[in-house]
Amino acid sequence: MVQRKQRRSTREVEAREKVRARRADHWAREQQLEDLATAYEVAAQEIEDVTTTTEDKIAAYAVRLRREAEEAKRGLWGQQAESVSQMLELDGVRSVADRLGEPVEAVRKLAAARPSTTHRPGRPEHGRPGATSTSPETGAGQPVTDPSRPAGVAPTEAGSMPFDGNTAAA
């Protein structure tokens, strides 16, 4: 015997159509949400790429700027060394260091970086042991101290300088 298919009622057919319509709406909504999520992820990856590219450009630019700054500094250090060399032709290491507000060692380094190539007769050769100077220093650049003068008192105040004609001889 052959079984017959049951006939579907109209209500059943309409219910199935409603369910299919809802499912179609649901799948369309799901597809739309998936497309939007994909667009979001693509944009996030592009943001990351832009950020990486920008960071690379910034790093390259910083390297270039540092290189340019070092070149400019080298030229300025040369100017400093030249100025120090010329000052040392006129005065001693400590006096120049005091005038510049720099440590004596820094002045010596600058002087060594650009030694004076022209020695003028009658001018002291600074930085060499036994060189003469217009300021009281030893050959090693140490200050000459006067034991008869109290610390911090200028030579004219302590009376250790020779008679200058303006004061009465004692």
XYZ file of N, CA, C and O in Angstrom:
680
model
N 0.790 -1.165 0.000
C 0.000 0.000 0.000
C 0.846 1.248 0.000
O 1.837 1.318 0.677
N 0.347 2.106 -0.660
C 1.059 3.368 -0.812
C 0.383 4.383 0.093
O -0.837 4.524 0.097
N 1.295 5.046 0.792
C 0.750 6.069 1.699
C 0.659 7.377 0.948
O 1.519 7.732 0.159
N -0.308 8.051 1.292
C -0.503 9.348 0.677
C 0.086 10.413 1.541
O 0.051 10.286 2.746
N 0.573 11.411 0.888
C 1.096 12.558 1.633
C -0.067 13.290 2.226
O -1.097 13.433 1.584
N 0.195 13.702 3.408
C -0.858 14.481 4.035
C -0.877 15.850 3.389
O 0.151 16.423 3.066
N -2.007 16.289 3.283
C -2.178 17.606 2.707
C -1.908 18.644 3.754
O -2.319 18.484 4.887
N -1.236 19.656 3.323
C -0.926 20.724 4.270
C -2.084 21.693 4.274
O -2.624 22.071 3.229
N -2.325 22.100 5.444
C -3.408 23.058 5.556
C -2.898 24.438 5.196
O -1.706 24.717 5.176
N -3.796 25.273 4.905
C -3.444 26.640 4.548
C -2.745 27.341 5.706
O -1.795 28.082 5.502
N -3.182 27.073 6.877
C -2.548 27.682 8.057
C -1.103 27.231 8.160
O -0.222 28.021 8.465
N -0.883 26.027 7.950
C 0.457 25.497 8.036
C 1.354 26.137 6.978
O 2.492 26.497 7.236
N 0.881 26.274 5.817
C 1.639 26.884 4.726
C 1.946 28.340 5.070
O 3.080 28.811 4.896
N 1.000 29.050 5.556
C 1.214 30.456 5.925
C 2.217 30.565 7.080
O 3.072 31.453 7.092
N 2.131 29.672 8.049
C 3.076 29.686 9.180
C 4.494 29.429 8.676
O 5.457 30.091 9.102
N 4.642 28.457 7.771
C 5.973 28.188 7.224
C 6.505 29.397 6.454
O 7.683 29.710 6.521
N 5.689 30.050 5.719
C 6.124 31.235 4.971
C 6.561 32.343 5.923
O 7.559 33.021 5.682
N 5.828 32.515 7.012
C 6.221 33.528 8.005
C 7.566 33.178 8.619
O 8.431 34.036 8.807
N 7.741 31.919 8.941
C 9.013 31.485 9.534
C 10.157 31.706 8.540
O 11.225 32.200 8.900
N 9.917 31.333 7.300
C 10.953 31.542 6.273
C 11.258 33.028 6.094
O 12.417 33.408 5.920
N 10.250 33.856 6.130
C 10.467 35.302 5.991
C 11.292 35.839 7.165
O 12.216 36.642 6.982
N 10.923 35.363 8.388
C 11.699 35.795 9.562
C 13.137 35.308 9.465
O 14.073 36.023 9.795
N 13.315 34.070 9.039
C 14.670 33.542 8.885
C 15.438 34.319 7.828
O 16.623 34.602 7.991
N 14.786 34.672 6.745
C 15.441 35.456 5.694
C 15.853 36.818 6.248
O 16.972 37.298 6.001
N 14.966 37.437 7.024
C 15.306 38.720 7.659
C 16.467 38.534 8.633
O 17.386 39.359 8.686
N 16.396 37.444 9.394
C 17.474 37.162 10.352
C 18.810 36.954 9.631
O 19.831 37.509 10.025
N 18.789 36.160 8.559
C 20.038 35.917 7.816
C 20.529 37.187 7.120
O 21.731 37.431 7.039
N 19.642 37.993 6.635
C 20.037 39.262 6.016
C 20.672 40.173 7.066
O 21.704 40.817 6.823
N 20.058 40.189 8.254
C 20.613 40.993 9.354
C 21.972 40.445 9.764
O 22.926 41.199 9.980
N 22.089 39.124 9.883
C 23.375 38.497 10.230
C 24.431 38.805 9.171
O 25.575 39.101 9.499
N 24.047 38.735 7.900
C 24.991 39.043 6.817
C 25.433 40.503 6.902
O 26.608 40.817 6.744
N 24.495 41.386 7.183
C 24.825 42.813 7.317
C 25.765 43.035 8.504
O 26.748 43.771 8.401
N 25.494 42.385 9.636
C 26.369 42.504 10.808
C 27.766 41.949 10.514
O 28.780 42.533 10.917
N 27.818 40.837 9.795
C 29.115 40.261 9.428
C 29.887 41.196 8.494
O 31.095 41.396 8.657
N 29.200 41.797 7.548
C 29.856 42.747 6.634
C 30.383 43.967 7.395
O 31.500 44.440 7.141
N 29.594 44.456 8.337
C 30.028 45.614 9.136
C 31.215 45.251 10.036
O 32.159 46.042 10.192
N 31.189 44.051 10.624
C 32.308 43.609 11.457
C 33.576 43.457 10.616
O 34.674 43.811 11.050
N 33.433 42.964 9.393
C 34.576 42.836 8.482
C 35.131 44.216 8.148
O 36.360 44.426 8.159
N 34.269 45.169 7.852
C 34.714 46.539 7.555
C 35.443 47.140 8.754
O 36.459 47.825 8.594
N 34.923 46.846 9.952
C 35.572 47.335 11.173
C 36.986 46.771 11.295
O 37.942 47.494 11.575
N 37.139 45.475 11.098
C 38.451 44.835 11.214
C 39.425 45.328 10.150
O 40.601 45.539 10.421
N 38.949 45.526 8.931
C 39.801 46.060 7.861
C 40.278 47.460 8.237
O 41.464 47.788 8.089
N 39.388 48.297 8.760
C 39.761 49.652 9.174
C 40.770 49.604 10.323
O 41.731 50.386 10.346
N 40.585 48.682 11.250
C 41.527 48.550 12.377
C 42.910 48.155 11.881
O 43.926 48.681 12.354
N 42.968 47.245 10.913
C 44.266 46.848 10.344
C 44.911 48.008 9.595
O 46.120 48.206 9.663
N 44.113 48.785 8.869
C 44.640 49.949 8.155
C 45.154 51.001 9.136
O 46.177 51.643 8.890
N 44.442 51.190 10.250
C 44.906 52.118 11.288
C 46.256 51.670 11.814
O 47.179 52.471 11.980
N 46.401 50.381 12.059
C 47.666 49.840 12.542
C 48.778 50.051 11.510
O 49.899 50.426 11.862
N 48.460 49.858 10.228
C 49.443 50.078 9.165
C 49.858 51.541 9.091
O 51.044 51.854 8.959
N 48.874 52.443 9.187
C 49.178 53.881 9.153
C 50.042 54.262 10.355
O 51.014 55.016 10.226
N 49.694 53.734 11.517
C 50.466 54.031 12.727
C 51.897 53.535 12.587
O 52.849 54.261 12.906
N 52.083 52.321 12.098
C 53.425 51.765 11.909
C 54.219 52.587 10.909
O 55.379 52.923 11.148
N 53.594 52.936 9.794
C 54.261 53.747 8.774
C 54.649 55.107 9.340
O 55.766 55.589 9.121
N 53.745 55.705 10.087
C 54.023 57.018 10.688
C 55.168 56.934 11.686
O 56.051 57.795 11.691
N 55.159 55.904 12.517
C 56.241 55.733 13.496
C 57.584 55.541 12.793
O 58.606 56.077 13.237
N 57.587 54.795 11.697
C 58.829 54.603 10.929
C 59.317 55.926 10.346
O 60.516 56.230 10.387
N 58.385 56.718 9.812
C 58.762 58.020 9.253
C 59.295 58.950 10.346
O 60.274 59.668 10.136
N 58.641 58.933 11.501
C 59.088 59.777 12.621
C 60.480 59.363 13.062
O 61.350 60.215 13.300
N 60.729 58.059 13.167
C 62.049 57.573 13.573
C 63.113 57.976 12.559
O 64.206 58.435 12.930
N 62.818 57.848 11.271
C 63.780 58.239 10.233
C 64.033 59.743 10.287
O 65.179 60.201 10.146
N 62.986 60.514 10.495
C 63.131 61.963 10.577
C 63.955 62.353 11.799
O 64.803 63.235 11.734
N 63.716 61.669 12.921
C 64.484 61.950 14.143
C 65.956 61.635 13.933
O 66.830 62.395 14.374
N 66.252 60.535 13.250
C 67.648 60.189 12.964
C 68.282 61.284 12.109
O 69.403 61.728 12.369
N 67.557 61.728 11.082
C 68.080 62.785 10.212
C 68.304 64.087 10.994
O 69.340 64.743 10.854
N 67.350 64.447 11.837
C 67.499 65.669 12.630
C 68.671 65.572 13.598
O 69.416 66.539 13.779
N 68.849 64.394 14.232
C 69.989 64.222 15.142
C 71.307 64.352 14.388
O 72.256 64.952 14.889
N 71.373 63.775 13.192
C 72.582 63.867 12.379
C 72.874 65.333 12.024
O 74.008 65.798 12.154
N 71.839 66.064 11.610
C 72.013 67.485 11.283
C 72.444 68.277 12.510
O 73.293 69.164 12.421
N 71.863 67.954 13.666
C 72.228 68.649 14.901
C 73.685 68.371 15.263
O 74.408 69.286 15.684
N 74.123 67.129 15.103
C 75.518 66.794 15.407
C 76.470 67.546 14.483
O 77.516 68.024 14.921
N 76.111 67.659 13.197
C 76.953 68.413 12.261
C 77.023 69.880 12.678
O 78.095 70.489 12.657
N 75.882 70.436 13.042
C 75.858 71.844 13.470
C 76.664 72.023 14.757
O 77.409 72.998 14.902
N 76.529 71.065 15.688
C 77.278 71.143 16.947
C 78.774 71.076 16.694
O 79.538 71.792 17.335
N 79.187 70.188 15.750
C 80.621 70.087 15.455
C 81.180 71.425 15.018
O 82.252 71.831 15.449
N 80.449 72.124 14.168
C 80.898 73.444 13.729
C 80.957 74.430 14.886
O 81.901 75.211 15.009
N 79.961 74.361 15.755
C 79.940 75.273 16.903
C 81.021 74.923 17.912
O 81.622 75.812 18.524
N 81.293 73.613 18.076
C 82.383 73.219 18.977
C 83.714 73.720 18.432
O 84.584 74.123 19.191
N 83.848 73.712 17.116
C 85.060 74.266 16.502
C 85.196 75.757 16.797
O 86.289 76.241 17.085
N 84.075 76.468 16.747
C 84.103 77.901 17.082
C 84.472 78.099 18.545
O 85.246 78.999 18.881
N 83.916 77.257 19.419
C 84.266 77.349 20.836
C 85.760 77.100 21.032
O 86.424 77.830 21.768
N 86.265 76.056 20.397
C 87.677 75.712 20.552
C 88.561 76.842 20.043
O 89.580 77.170 20.667
N 88.172 77.438 18.943
C 88.957 78.561 18.391
C 88.938 79.745 19.364
O 89.972 80.360 19.621
N 87.768 80.039 19.923
C 87.669 81.141 20.889
C 88.522 80.861 22.120
O 89.235 81.747 22.607
N 88.454 79.639 22.616
C 89.240 79.275 23.792
C 90.730 79.375 23.481
O 91.508 79.892 24.284
N 91.133 78.897 22.300
C 92.550 78.977 21.923
C 93.025 80.429 21.888
O 94.101 80.750 22.393
N 92.216 81.282 21.312
C 92.586 82.698 21.250
C 92.603 83.320 22.643
O 93.473 84.148 22.939
N 91.655 82.923 23.502
C 91.649 83.450 24.871
C 92.884 82.974 25.626
O 93.476 83.741 26.393
N 93.295 81.723 25.385
C 94.461 81.180 26.078
C 95.756 81.847 25.618
O 96.742 81.836 26.346
N 95.739 82.423 24.421
C 96.897 83.192 23.980
C 97.030 84.476 24.791
O 98.109 85.023 24.913
N 95.917 84.914 25.354
C 95.909 86.163 26.106
C 95.956 85.964 27.615
O 96.379 86.870 28.343
N 95.494 84.825 28.117
C 95.413 84.635 29.558
C 95.538 83.155 29.894
O 95.529 82.305 29.009
N 95.627 82.842 31.184
C 95.839 81.483 31.664
C 94.572 80.646 31.663
O 93.460 81.140 31.518
N 94.771 79.349 31.851
C 93.681 78.382 31.790
C 92.624 78.683 32.843
O 91.426 78.714 32.550
N 93.036 78.902 34.074
C 92.061 79.146 35.147
C 91.294 80.442 34.915
O 90.089 80.493 35.147
N 91.992 81.454 34.472
C 91.327 82.725 34.222
C 90.283 82.576 33.112
O 89.158 83.083 33.230
N 90.647 81.860 32.054
C 89.709 81.641 30.954
C 88.530 80.806 31.447
O 87.372 81.103 31.147
N 88.799 79.763 32.234
C 87.737 78.913 32.761
C 86.793 79.727 33.642
O 85.567 79.592 33.544
N 87.343 80.577 34.491
C 86.502 81.423 35.348
C 85.662 82.366 34.499
O 84.471 82.550 34.764
N 86.257 82.948 33.504
C 85.558 83.905 32.649
C 84.406 83.225 31.901
O 83.335 83.810 31.724
N 84.624 81.993 31.482
C 83.601 81.270 30.728
C 82.606 80.542 31.628
O 81.584 80.060 31.156
N 82.936 80.419 32.908
C 82.062 79.685 33.812
C 82.106 78.187 33.559
O 81.125 77.483 33.792
N 83.217 77.721 33.056
C 83.399 76.305 32.740
C 84.485 75.727 33.640
O 85.356 76.456 34.101
N 84.471 74.415 33.871
C 85.560 73.802 34.624
C 86.873 73.897 33.848
O 86.880 73.927 32.614
N 87.973 73.930 34.582
C 89.294 74.034 33.960
C 89.510 72.872 32.997
O 90.050 73.044 31.901
N 89.072 71.690 33.388
C 89.264 70.508 32.543
C 88.546 70.671 31.206
O 89.056 70.259 30.169
N 87.351 71.279 31.201
C 86.616 71.500 29.959
C 87.370 72.467 29.059
O 87.429 72.280 27.838
N 87.959 73.494 29.649
C 88.738 74.459 28.870
C 89.961 73.766 28.281
O 90.312 73.976 27.119
N 90.591 72.909 29.056
C 91.765 72.180 28.546
C 91.372 71.255 27.391
O 92.113 71.135 26.424
N 90.231 70.602 27.512
C 89.773 69.723 26.431
C 89.507 70.517 25.162
O 89.860 70.093 24.068
N 88.865 71.664 25.314
C 88.623 72.512 24.149
C 89.930 72.993 23.537
O 90.083 73.033 22.321
N 90.876 73.357 24.392
C 92.174 73.818 23.894
C 92.898 72.685 23.172
O 93.545 72.903 22.144
N 92.782 71.469 23.682
C 93.433 70.319 23.052
C 92.745 69.966 21.731
O 93.389 69.469 20.814
N 91.462 70.244 21.640
C 90.732 69.942 20.418
C 91.171 70.830 19.269
O 91.145 70.426 18.121
N 91.605 72.016 19.566
C 92.059 72.936 18.528
C 93.272 73.689 19.046
O 93.152 74.805 19.535
N 94.454 73.077 18.945
C 95.645 73.755 19.444
C 95.982 74.967 18.583
O 95.707 74.989 17.395
N 96.567 75.935 19.219
C 96.985 77.143 18.519
C 98.162 76.794 17.615
O 99.156 76.235 18.048
N 98.033 77.116 16.327
C 99.089 76.775 15.378
C 100.090 77.908 15.220
O 101.159 77.710 14.679
N 99.723 79.075 15.677
C 100.645 80.206 15.555
C 101.029 80.668 16.943
O 100.187 81.039 17.735
N 102.325 80.608 17.220
C 102.814 81.116 18.493
C 103.453 82.464 18.216
O 104.350 82.584 17.392
N 102.952 83.453 18.899
C 103.495 84.795 18.721
C 104.601 85.008 19.739
O 104.417 84.709 20.914
N 105.720 85.526 19.308
C 106.798 85.794 20.265
C 106.319 86.776 21.326
O 105.586 87.701 21.042
N 106.729 86.523 22.546
C 106.344 87.389 23.653
C 105.027 86.973 24.289
O 104.653 87.487 25.322
N 104.314 86.055 23.670
C 103.052 85.563 24.229
C 103.334 84.277 24.998
O 104.122 83.457 24.566
N 102.652 84.064 26.110
C 102.877 82.828 26.864
C 102.284 81.631 26.137
O 101.274 81.748 25.459
N 102.947 80.501 26.255
C 102.415 79.258 25.712
C 101.706 78.553 26.850
O 102.331 78.016 27.743
N 100.391 78.559 26.807
C 99.590 78.013 27.893
C 99.449 76.513 27.755
O 99.459 75.966 26.676
N 99.296 75.871 28.887
C 99.079 74.445 28.903
C 100.367 73.643 28.901
O 100.329 72.432 28.923
N 101.522 74.253 28.819
C 102.785 73.524 28.873
C 103.465 73.817 30.203
O 103.446 74.946 30.671
N 104.093 72.814 30.772
C 104.785 73.067 32.038
C 105.866 74.130 31.859
O 106.583 74.145 30.866
N 105.937 75.002 32.814
C 106.952 76.044 32.796
C 106.578 77.241 31.961
O 107.357 78.168 31.823
N 105.380 77.251 31.364
C 104.970 78.389 30.549
C 104.655 79.561 31.463
O 104.190 79.393 32.577
N 104.892 80.745 30.949
C 104.579 81.937 31.725
C 103.141 82.321 31.462
O 102.570 81.986 30.443
N 102.567 83.041 32.401
C 101.178 83.419 32.289
C 100.984 84.781 32.921
O 101.733 85.185 33.793
N 99.969 85.494 32.496
C 99.659 86.780 33.090
C 98.901 86.612 34.393
O 98.755 87.548 35.148
N 98.380 85.408 34.642
C 97.716 85.142 35.912
C 98.606 84.209 36.718
O 99.376 83.441 36.153
N 98.531 84.273 38.033
C 99.409 83.436 38.848
C 98.991 81.977 38.816
O 97.999 81.604 39.419
N 99.709 81.154 38.028
C 99.471 79.723 37.956
C 100.809 79.015 37.929
O 101.804 79.568 37.499
N 100.778 77.772 38.346
C 101.962 76.936 38.189
C 101.909 76.330 36.799
O 100.933 76.493 36.078
N 102.945 75.607 36.404
C 102.968 74.974 35.106
C 101.864 73.952 34.943
O 101.422 73.683 33.843
N 101.394 73.363 36.007
C 100.329 72.367 35.943
C 98.950 73.006 35.982
O 97.945 72.321 36.039
N 98.875 74.325 35.958
C 97.599 75.015 35.966
C 97.027 75.223 37.350
O 95.894 75.639 37.487
N 97.782 74.916 38.386
C 97.311 75.109 39.748
C 97.551 76.567 40.144
O 98.543 77.174 39.750
N 96.676 77.151 40.931
C 96.869 78.546 41.320
C 98.048 78.682 42.294
O 98.318 77.802 43.098
N 98.737 79.783 42.144
C 99.818 80.090 43.066
C 99.192 80.801 44.253
O 98.463 81.772 44.094
N 99.458 80.311 45.441
C 98.869 80.915 46.633
C 99.942 81.670 47.398
O 101.113 81.319 47.399
N 99.520 82.723 48.026
C 100.401 83.531 48.848
C 100.059 83.213 50.300
O 98.982 83.555 50.773
N 100.967 82.532 51.040
C 100.641 82.140 52.405
C 100.439 83.333 53.336
O 99.779 83.212 54.355
N 100.949 84.510 52.983
C 100.773 85.666 53.864
C 99.411 86.318 53.680
O 99.030 87.181 54.450
N 98.667 85.915 52.662
C 97.376 86.521 52.381
C 96.269 85.580 52.834
O 96.277 84.397 52.519
N 95.272 86.079 53.557
C 94.141 85.253 53.960
C 93.336 84.821 52.732
O 93.283 85.537 51.746
N 92.709 83.656 52.807
C 91.920 83.134 51.691
C 90.763 84.068 51.397
O 90.106 84.570 52.296
N 90.503 84.294 50.112
C 89.378 85.115 49.692
C 89.655 86.599 49.711
O 88.788 87.392 49.421
N 90.864 87.039 50.058
C 91.184 88.459 50.109
C 92.037 88.790 48.894
O 93.020 88.106 48.603
N 91.646 89.844 48.181
C 92.385 90.252 46.990
C 93.765 90.757 47.385
O 93.962 91.238 48.494
N 94.753 90.667 46.466
C 96.116 91.075 46.796
C 96.221 92.515 47.275
O 96.980 92.814 48.172
N 95.454 93.443 46.730
C 95.564 94.840 47.155
C 95.034 95.028 48.564
O 95.490 95.900 49.285
N 94.053 94.215 48.979
C 93.513 94.341 50.325
C 94.500 93.831 51.367
O 94.567 94.344 52.471
N 95.267 92.811 51.046
C 96.187 92.234 52.016
C 97.515 92.992 52.049
O 98.342 92.754 52.903
N 97.720 93.881 51.065
C 98.955 94.648 51.055
C 100.150 93.882 50.508
O 101.274 94.271 50.733
N 99.910 92.798 49.753
C 101.030 92.031 49.242
C 101.493 92.504 47.876
O 102.481 92.028 47.360
N 100.780 93.437 47.254
C 101.182 93.962 45.950
C 102.164 95.119 46.162
O 102.133 95.801 47.172
N 103.030 95.325 45.214
C 103.996 96.420 45.342
C 103.295 97.785 45.379
O 102.153 97.907 44.970
N 104.040 98.748 45.827
C 103.551 100.119 45.957
C 103.104 100.620 44.583
O 103.828 100.528 43.609
N 101.882 101.176 44.523
C 101.358 101.626 43.221
C 101.374 103.144 43.092
O 100.932 103.693 42.100
N 101.873 103.843 44.055
C 101.971 105.289 43.974
C 100.770 106.017 44.553
O 100.822 107.211 44.751
N 99.664 105.333 44.782
C 98.467 105.966 45.316
C 98.360 105.835 46.816
O 97.519 106.495 47.418
N 99.117 104.951 47.417
C 99.052 104.772 48.859
C 100.387 105.108 49.465
O 101.426 105.053 48.796
N 100.392 105.416 50.743
C 101.647 105.763 51.436
C 102.411 104.498 51.726
O 101.836 103.462 52.026
N 103.730 104.540 51.598
C 104.567 103.371 51.876
C 104.614 103.141 53.350
O 104.741 104.051 54.148
N 104.535 101.904 53.764
C 104.531 101.582 55.180
C 105.907 101.407 55.703
O 106.811 101.021 55.080
